[in-house]
mmCIF file of C-alpha atoms in Angstrom:
data_model
loop_
_atom_site.group_PDB
_atom_site.id
_atom_site.type_symbol
_atom_site.label_atom_id
_atom_site.label_comp_id
_atom_site.label_asym_id
_atom_site.label_seq_id
_atom_site.Cartn_x
_atom_site.Cartn_y
_atom_site.Cartn_z
ATOM 1 C CA MET R 6 -103.948 113.039 -31.850
ATOM 2 C CA GLY R 7 -105.713 111.601 -29.042
ATOM 3 C CA GLY R 8 -109.623 110.628 -29.275
ATOM 4 C CA MET R 9 -112.370 112.880 -30.297
ATOM 5 C CA SER R 10 -111.576 116.338 -30.502
ATOM 6 C CA GLY R 11 -113.280 119.078 -31.834
ATOM 7 C CA GLN R 12 -111.373 120.943 -34.673
ATOM 8 C CA LEU R 13 -111.456 123.463 -36.887
ATOM 9 C CA ARG R 14 -110.439 123.108 -40.917
ATOM 10 C CA SER R 15 -110.339 126.052 -43.180
ATOM 11 C CA ALA R 16 -110.920 126.227 -46.668
ATOM 12 C CA SER R 17 -107.619 126.209 -47.570
ATOM 13 C CA GLU R 18 -107.109 123.251 -45.681
ATOM 14 C CA ARG R 19 -109.672 121.848 -48.127
ATOM 15 C CA GLY R 20 -108.241 122.980 -50.920
ATOM 16 C CA ASP R 21 -110.881 125.186 -51.321
ATOM 17 C CA ALA R 22 -110.233 128.635 -53.383
ATOM 18 C CA PRO R 23 -110.679 131.866 -50.679
ATOM 19 C CA GLY R 24 -113.559 134.001 -51.413
ATOM 20 C CA VAL R 25 -114.808 135.465 -48.378
ATOM 21 C CA ARG R 26 -113.158 138.566 -47.573
ATOM 22 C CA LEU R 27 -112.683 138.119 -43.150
ATOM 23 C CA ASP R 28 -113.060 141.462 -41.696
ATOM 24 C CA ASP R 29 -111.359 141.103 -38.271
ATOM 25 C CA VAL R 30 -114.324 139.720 -35.842
ATOM 26 C CA ALA R 31 -114.394 136.984 -38.234
ATOM 27 C CA LYS R 32 -110.741 136.470 -38.151
ATOM 28 C CA ARG R 33 -110.685 136.083 -34.084
ATOM 29 C CA ILE R 34 -114.094 134.125 -34.403
ATOM 30 C CA ILE R 35 -112.175 130.815 -36.297
ATOM 31 C CA GLU R 36 -108.940 131.471 -34.228
ATOM 32 C CA VAL R 37 -111.324 130.991 -30.996
ATOM 33 C CA LEU R 38 -112.878 127.703 -33.091
ATOM 34 C CA GLN R 39 -109.480 126.868 -34.257
ATOM 35 C CA GLU R 40 -108.037 127.164 -30.462
ATOM 36 C CA ASP R 41 -111.297 124.753 -28.944
ATOM 37 C CA GLY R 42 -114.278 123.313 -32.208
ATOM 38 C CA ARG R 43 -116.359 123.047 -29.586
ATOM 39 C CA ALA R 44 -116.366 126.688 -27.574
ATOM 40 C CA SER R 45 -119.889 127.644 -27.363
ATOM 41 C CA TYR R 46 -121.561 130.676 -28.713
ATOM 42 C CA ALA R 47 -121.993 132.259 -25.490
ATOM 43 C CA THR R 48 -118.562 132.013 -25.042
ATOM 44 C CA ILE R 49 -117.410 133.257 -28.227
ATOM 45 C CA ALA R 50 -119.463 136.122 -28.018
ATOM 46 C CA LYS R 51 -117.511 137.404 -24.997
ATOM 47 C CA THR R 52 -114.383 137.061 -26.961
ATOM 48 C CA VAL R 53 -115.186 138.388 -30.117
ATOM 49 C CA GLY R 54 -117.439 141.749 -28.520
ATOM 50 C CA LEU R 55 -120.728 140.495 -30.087
ATOM 51 C CA SER R 56 -123.899 139.123 -29.105
ATOM 52 C CA GLU R 57 -124.588 135.710 -28.829
ATOM 53 C CA ALA R 58 -126.865 136.016 -31.237
ATOM 54 C CA ALA R 59 -124.694 137.593 -33.684
ATOM 55 C CA ALA R 60 -121.496 135.249 -33.008
ATOM 56 C CA ARG R 61 -124.412 132.607 -33.931
ATOM 57 C CA ALA R 62 -125.265 134.276 -37.206
ATOM 58 C CA ARG R 63 -121.131 135.110 -37.636
ATOM 59 C CA VAL R 64 -120.596 131.678 -37.275
ATOM 60 C CA GLN R 65 -123.621 130.004 -39.816
ATOM 61 C CA ARG R 66 -122.291 132.284 -42.189
ATOM 62 C CA LEU R 67 -118.780 131.337 -41.879
ATOM 63 C CA LEU R 68 -119.470 127.665 -42.325
ATOM 64 C CA ASP R 69 -122.211 128.501 -45.270
ATOM 65 C CA SER R 70 -119.544 130.027 -47.439
ATOM 66 C CA GLU R 71 -117.684 127.632 -46.603
ATOM 67 C CA VAL R 72 -114.182 129.838 -44.876
ATOM 68 C CA MET R 73 -114.529 126.896 -42.391
ATOM 69 C CA GLN R 74 -115.630 123.835 -41.644
ATOM 70 C CA ILE R 75 -116.037 122.103 -37.810
ATOM 71 C CA VAL R 76 -115.417 118.561 -37.831
ATOM 72 C CA ALA R 77 -114.014 116.063 -34.822
ATOM 73 C CA VAL R 78 -110.740 115.072 -35.795
ATOM 74 C CA THR R 79 -110.230 111.429 -34.230
ATOM 75 C CA ASP R 80 -107.049 109.032 -33.662
ATOM 76 C CA PRO R 81 -107.643 107.102 -36.835
ATOM 77 C CA ILE R 82 -105.447 103.435 -34.801
ATOM 78 C CA GLN R 83 -108.506 104.027 -31.765
ATOM 79 C CA VAL R 84 -111.508 103.977 -33.881
ATOM 80 C CA GLY R 85 -109.131 100.715 -36.329
ATOM 81 C CA PHE R 86 -107.217 102.626 -38.721
ATOM 82 C CA SER R 87 -103.685 100.877 -37.709
ATOM 83 C CA ARG R 88 -102.569 102.119 -41.028
ATOM 84 C CA GLN R 89 -101.341 105.340 -41.973
ATOM 85 C CA ALA R 90 -99.406 106.721 -44.862
ATOM 86 C CA MET R 91 -98.611 109.046 -47.507
ATOM 87 C CA ILE R 92 -98.272 108.039 -50.550
ATOM 88 C CA GLY R 93 -96.456 110.413 -53.518
ATOM 89 C CA VAL R 94 -98.455 109.971 -57.285
ATOM 90 C CA ARG R 95 -96.625 111.129 -60.210
ATOM 91 C CA SER R 96 -99.044 111.555 -63.270
ATOM 92 C CA GLU R 97 -99.851 112.247 -66.488
ATOM 93 C CA GLY R 98 -102.548 114.062 -68.108
ATOM 94 C CA ASP R 99 -104.852 116.487 -66.535
ATOM 95 C CA LEU R 100 -103.350 117.240 -62.488
ATOM 96 C CA THR R 101 -107.326 118.034 -61.562
ATOM 97 C CA VAL R 102 -108.839 114.923 -62.944
ATOM 98 C CA ALA R 103 -106.120 112.103 -61.354
ATOM 99 C CA GLY R 104 -106.967 114.512 -58.066
ATOM 100 C CA ASP R 105 -110.805 114.246 -58.839
ATOM 101 C CA ALA R 106 -110.620 110.382 -59.352
ATOM 102 C CA LEU R 107 -108.142 109.777 -55.997
ATOM 103 C CA ALA R 108 -110.195 112.018 -53.985
ATOM 104 C CA ALA R 109 -113.340 109.966 -54.509
ATOM 105 C CA LEU R 110 -111.602 106.730 -53.238
ATOM 106 C CA PRO R 111 -113.111 106.554 -49.635
ATOM 107 C CA GLU R 112 -109.266 106.070 -47.859
ATOM 108 C CA ILE R 113 -107.821 108.878 -49.301
ATOM 109 C CA ASP R 114 -109.020 111.607 -46.685
ATOM 110 C CA TYR R 115 -106.100 114.511 -48.475
ATOM 111 C CA VAL R 116 -105.043 115.622 -52.015
ATOM 112 C CA VAL R 117 -103.230 118.028 -52.966
ATOM 113 C CA THR R 118 -101.503 119.011 -56.372
ATOM 114 C CA THR R 119 -97.595 119.484 -55.835
ATOM 115 C CA ALA R 120 -94.839 120.597 -57.953
ATOM 116 C CA GLY R 121 -91.426 118.989 -56.903
ATOM 117 C CA SER R 122 -90.918 114.797 -57.334
ATOM 118 C CA PHE R 123 -94.481 114.138 -57.078
ATOM 119 C CA ASP R 124 -97.618 115.679 -58.683
ATOM 120 C CA LEU R 125 -99.408 114.847 -56.357
ATOM 121 C CA LEU R 126 -99.618 113.658 -52.744
ATOM 122 C CA VAL R 127 -102.224 111.846 -51.103
ATOM 123 C CA GLU R 128 -102.997 110.841 -47.494
ATOM 124 C CA VAL R 129 -104.319 107.694 -46.714
ATOM 125 C CA VAL R 130 -106.380 106.040 -43.974
ATOM 126 C CA CYS R 131 -106.469 101.836 -43.812
ATOM 127 C CA GLU R 132 -107.189 99.592 -41.056
ATOM 128 C CA ASP R 133 -104.020 97.254 -41.598
ATOM 129 C CA ASP R 134 -101.460 96.811 -44.333
ATOM 130 C CA ASP R 135 -103.436 94.134 -46.666
ATOM 131 C CA HIS R 136 -105.942 97.601 -46.305
ATOM 132 C CA LEU R 137 -102.969 100.119 -47.585
ATOM 133 C CA LEU R 138 -101.962 97.002 -50.559
ATOM 134 C CA ASP R 139 -105.691 97.404 -51.985
ATOM 135 C CA VAL R 140 -105.452 100.798 -51.493
ATOM 136 C CA LEU R 141 -102.662 101.371 -53.799
ATOM 137 C CA ARG R 142 -103.491 98.793 -56.720
ATOM 138 C CA ARG R 143 -106.657 100.997 -56.988
ATOM 139 C CA ILE R 144 -104.591 104.065 -56.698
ATOM 140 C CA ARG R 145 -102.541 103.144 -59.206
ATOM 141 C CA ALA R 146 -105.021 102.223 -61.793
ATOM 142 C CA VAL R 147 -106.549 105.304 -62.284
ATOM 143 C CA PRO R 148 -106.122 107.060 -65.334
ATOM 144 C CA GLY R 149 -102.931 108.363 -65.410
ATOM 145 C CA VAL R 150 -101.339 107.220 -62.388
ATOM 146 C CA LEU R 151 -97.548 106.314 -63.596
ATOM 147 C CA SER R 152 -95.899 105.379 -60.504
ATOM 148 C CA THR R 153 -96.444 105.866 -56.440
ATOM 149 C CA GLU R 154 -93.979 106.532 -53.763
ATOM 150 C CA THR R 155 -95.104 104.976 -50.496
ATOM 151 C CA PHE R 156 -94.627 106.887 -46.719
ATOM 152 C CA VAL R 157 -95.664 104.862 -43.581
ATOM 153 C CA TYR R 158 -96.257 106.620 -41.148
ATOM 154 C CA LEU R 159 -94.387 105.238 -37.641
ATOM 155 C CA LYS R 160 -95.464 108.181 -35.271
ATOM 156 C CA LEU R 161 -97.452 110.732 -35.526
ATOM 157 C CA ASN R 162 -95.223 113.616 -34.302
ATOM 158 C CA LYS R 163 -97.627 116.828 -34.612
ATOM 159 C CA GLN R 164 -100.557 117.660 -36.259
ATOM 160 C CA HIS R 165 -102.278 120.754 -35.460
ATOM 161 C CA TYR R 166 -105.418 123.437 -36.937
ATOM 162 C CA ASN R 167 -104.428 126.506 -35.257
ATOM 163 C CA TRP R 168 -101.912 128.356 -37.549
ATOM 164 C CA GLY R 169 -104.385 131.672 -36.462
ATOM 165 C CA THR R 170 -105.599 134.221 -39.683
ATOM 166 C CA ARG R 171 -103.808 136.750 -41.382
#
């Protein structure tokens, strides 16, 4: 991760249920923006064979329908967060309730309900180890959380958002 770059996250990556049927043009627009989240409407239009106004309207519809969002992905270390970790959470009761409570914590940027050893996986971005300890205390205080296992990131080997469309 090198500094800020415009990136695109899909609704499915954010955990939203897909509800919009995408035609080939919409899929190609998404793919262009996955490669370069700052692509101009003129570039998008030329690539997909639309007018600039039509490309702008199509992008806006994709944003409005929450099929995608365009965000700046930063290198956490360069913006003051030296500790990242993935935390496996075992819980009891309604996983949606626990997942929603965890998602409300500001340090948590990713929550997914899983099958396997953990019921939920959460990713945290913290300033340092003391901050991580504080976040762990707050996670363990969430009703329904039974236990956690923390996987501290030592090196980010790959993080991409350009998986295309199907």
